[in-house]
Amino acid sequence: MTKAVCVQKSPFTVELDAGDHYWCACGLSKNQPFCDGSHKGSSFTPVKFTLDKKETKYLCGCKATKTPPFCDGTHNKF
Ligand code: FES
Ligand code: FES
C-alpha cells in the first residue's frame, strides 16, 4: 500500500479537546479521522498534532491534503 485511501471527498469537522491527537494518514482506520492502528504493516504513520485549547478543526478526509492533518481544499480537485 503506497497510496492513502480516500475516506471521503470532504473534511471531517471535529470539536477537539486540548491535548494530543493522531490523524489517520492511511485512510484505513475505522475511527476516522483518527488513527486506530490499522496502518500497521503499511508505510503510513499517523500525524500527531497538539491543541492548546478546545477547538473546532477541519481534518482532511480525502487524505491528499498538502497540509496534513488539515484540509487544504485539495479534495475539490477530485
Ligand atoms: Fe491510518 Fe493509523 S490507521 S494512520
Ligand atoms: Fe482532503 Fe479537503 S478533505 S484536502
PDB file of N, CA and C in Angstrom, residues 8-14 23 33 49 56-78:
ATOM      1  N   GLN A   8     -13.374  10.169   2.351  1.00  0.00           N
ATOM      2  CA  GLN A   8     -14.469  10.987   1.837  1.00  0.00           C
ATOM      3  C   GLN A   8     -13.868  12.228   1.196  1.00  0.00           C
ATOM      4  N   LYS A   9     -14.577  12.782   0.223  1.00  0.00           N
ATOM      5  CA  LYS A   9     -14.049  13.942  -0.506  1.00  0.00           C
ATOM      6  C   LYS A   9     -14.463  15.241   0.150  1.00  0.00           C
ATOM      7  N   SER A  10     -14.312  15.267   1.449  1.00  0.00           N
ATOM      8  CA  SER A  10     -14.612  16.466   2.236  1.00  0.00           C
ATOM      9  C   SER A  10     -13.945  16.298   3.592  1.00  0.00           C
ATOM     10  N   PRO A  11     -13.732  17.412   4.288  1.00  0.00           N
ATOM     11  CA  PRO A  11     -13.080  17.306   5.593  1.00  0.00           C
ATOM     12  C   PRO A  11     -14.034  16.793   6.675  1.00  0.00           C
ATOM     13  N   PHE A  12     -13.464  16.281   7.742  1.00  0.00           N
ATOM     14  CA  PHE A  12     -14.221  15.957   8.943  1.00  0.00           C
ATOM     15  C   PHE A  12     -14.200  17.189   9.839  1.00  0.00           C
ATOM     16  N   THR A  13     -15.355  17.670  10.221  1.00  0.00           N
ATOM     17  CA  THR A  13     -15.431  18.784  11.156  1.00  0.00           C
ATOM     18  C   THR A  13     -15.520  18.191  12.550  1.00  0.00           C
ATOM     19  N   VAL A  14     -14.522  18.457  13.369  1.00  0.00           N
ATOM     20  CA  VAL A  14     -14.484  17.839  14.690  1.00  0.00           C
ATOM     21  C   VAL A  14     -14.159  18.859  15.768  1.00  0.00           C
ATOM     22  N   TRP A  23      -4.069  11.969  13.648  1.00  0.00           N
ATOM     23  CA  TRP A  23      -4.871  11.895  12.420  1.00  0.00           C
ATOM     24  C   TRP A  23      -4.441  10.685  11.595  1.00  0.00           C
ATOM     25  N   PRO A  33     -11.684  10.657  11.816  1.00  0.00           N
ATOM     26  CA  PRO A  33     -10.439  10.820  11.077  1.00  0.00           C
ATOM     27  C   PRO A  33      -9.195  10.465  11.877  1.00  0.00           C
ATOM     28  N   PHE A  49      -0.817  15.901  16.239  1.00  0.00           N
ATOM     29  CA  PHE A  49      -0.912  17.353  16.400  1.00  0.00           C
ATOM     30  C   PHE A  49      -1.455  17.643  17.788  1.00  0.00           C
ATOM     31  N   THR A  56     -12.562  23.713  17.200  1.00  0.00           N
ATOM     32  CA  THR A  56     -13.147  23.004  16.070  1.00  0.00           C
ATOM     33  C   THR A  56     -12.140  23.014  14.926  1.00  0.00           C
ATOM     34  N   LYS A  57     -11.875  21.835  14.373  1.00  0.00           N
ATOM     35  CA  LYS A  57     -10.894  21.719  13.288  1.00  0.00           C
ATOM     36  C   LYS A  57     -11.516  20.994  12.096  1.00  0.00           C
ATOM     37  N   TYR A  58     -10.919  21.217  10.931  1.00  0.00           N
ATOM     38  CA  TYR A  58     -11.369  20.571   9.696  1.00  0.00           C
ATOM     39  C   TYR A  58     -10.262  19.635   9.234  1.00  0.00           C
ATOM     40  N   LEU A  59     -10.421  18.370   9.577  1.00  0.00           N
ATOM     41  CA  LEU A  59      -9.378  17.382   9.289  1.00  0.00           C
ATOM     42  C   LEU A  59      -9.644  16.711   7.947  1.00  0.00           C
ATOM     43  N   CYS A  60      -8.595  16.584   7.174  1.00  0.00           N
ATOM     44  CA  CYS A  60      -8.706  16.050   5.812  1.00  0.00           C
ATOM     45  C   CYS A  60      -9.290  14.636   5.807  1.00  0.00           C
ATOM     46  N   GLY A  61     -10.307  14.450   4.972  1.00  0.00           N
ATOM     47  CA  GLY A  61     -10.924  13.133   4.818  1.00  0.00           C
ATOM     48  C   GLY A  61     -10.485  12.429   3.547  1.00  0.00           C
ATOM     49  N   CYS A  62      -9.947  13.191   2.589  1.00  0.00           N
ATOM     50  CA  CYS A  62      -9.536  12.577   1.311  1.00  0.00           C
ATOM     51  C   CYS A  62      -8.119  12.033   1.410  1.00  0.00           C
ATOM     52  N   LYS A  63      -7.387  12.462   2.438  1.00  0.00           N
ATOM     53  CA  LYS A  63      -6.016  12.001   2.717  1.00  0.00           C
ATOM     54  C   LYS A  63      -4.993  12.484   1.696  1.00  0.00           C
ATOM     55  N   ALA A  64      -5.355  13.484   0.892  1.00  0.00           N
ATOM     56  CA  ALA A  64      -4.430  14.001  -0.119  1.00  0.00           C
ATOM     57  C   ALA A  64      -3.998  15.429   0.170  1.00  0.00           C
ATOM     58  N   THR A  65      -4.385  15.954   1.321  1.00  0.00           N
ATOM     59  CA  THR A  65      -4.006  17.324   1.659  1.00  0.00           C
ATOM     60  C   THR A  65      -2.491  17.503   1.674  1.00  0.00           C
ATOM     61  N   LYS A  66      -2.058  18.709   1.326  1.00  0.00           N
ATOM     62  CA  LYS A  66      -0.617  19.028   1.380  1.00  0.00           C
ATOM     63  C   LYS A  66      -0.260  19.601   2.747  1.00  0.00           C
ATOM     64  N   THR A  67      -1.257  19.820   3.579  1.00  0.00           N
ATOM     65  CA  THR A  67      -1.009  20.378   4.907  1.00  0.00           C
ATOM     66  C   THR A  67      -1.645  19.487   5.974  1.00  0.00           C
ATOM     67  N   PRO A  68      -1.215  18.209   6.020  1.00  0.00           N
ATOM     68  CA  PRO A  68      -1.818  17.297   6.994  1.00  0.00           C
ATOM     69  C   PRO A  68      -1.605  17.750   8.431  1.00  0.00           C
ATOM     70  N   PRO A  69      -2.566  17.579   9.315  1.00  0.00           N
ATOM     71  CA  PRO A  69      -3.797  16.814   9.123  1.00  0.00           C
ATOM     72  C   PRO A  69      -4.973  17.652   8.622  1.00  0.00           C
ATOM     73  N   PHE A  70      -4.711  18.906   8.260  1.00  0.00           N
ATOM     74  CA  PHE A  70      -5.818  19.821   7.981  1.00  0.00           C
ATOM     75  C   PHE A  70      -6.177  19.866   6.498  1.00  0.00           C
ATOM     76  N   CYS A  71      -7.448  20.024   6.222  1.00  0.00           N
ATOM     77  CA  CYS A  71      -7.944  20.147   4.854  1.00  0.00           C
ATOM     78  C   CYS A  71      -7.370  21.420   4.235  1.00  0.00           C
ATOM     79  N   ASP A  72      -6.862  21.299   3.000  1.00  0.00           N
ATOM     80  CA  ASP A  72      -6.348  22.482   2.288  1.00  0.00           C
ATOM     81  C   ASP A  72      -7.103  22.720   0.983  1.00  0.00           C
ATOM     82  N   GLY A  73      -8.221  22.011   0.803  1.00  0.00           N
ATOM     83  CA  GLY A  73      -9.038  22.205  -0.394  1.00  0.00           C
ATOM     84  C   GLY A  73      -8.673  21.273  -1.541  1.00  0.00           C
ATOM     85  N   THR A  74      -7.649  20.450  -1.370  1.00  0.00           N
ATOM     86  CA  THR A  74      -7.236  19.518  -2.427  1.00  0.00           C
ATOM     87  C   THR A  74      -8.384  18.609  -2.851  1.00  0.00           C
ATOM     88  N   HIS A  75      -9.283  18.299  -1.927  1.00  0.00           N
ATOM     89  CA  HIS A  75     -10.398  17.378  -2.249  1.00  0.00           C
ATOM     90  C   HIS A  75     -11.256  17.925  -3.386  1.00  0.00           C
ATOM     91  N   ASN A  76     -11.214  19.226  -3.635  1.00  0.00           N
ATOM     92  CA  ASN A  76     -12.016  19.815  -4.717  1.00  0.00           C
ATOM     93  C   ASN A  76     -11.470  19.471  -6.102  1.00  0.00           C
ATOM     94  N   LYS A  77     -10.240  18.937  -6.144  1.00  0.00           N
ATOM     95  CA  LYS A  77      -9.633  18.608  -7.438  1.00  0.00           C
ATOM     96  C   LYS A  77      -9.986  17.208  -7.909  1.00  0.00           C
ATOM     97  N   PHE A  78     -10.666  16.417  -7.085  1.00  0.00           N
ATOM     98  CA  PHE A  78     -11.019  15.045  -7.492  1.00  0.00           C
ATOM     99  C   PHE A  78     -12.217  15.049  -8.443  1.00  0.00           C
TER     100      PHE A  78
END
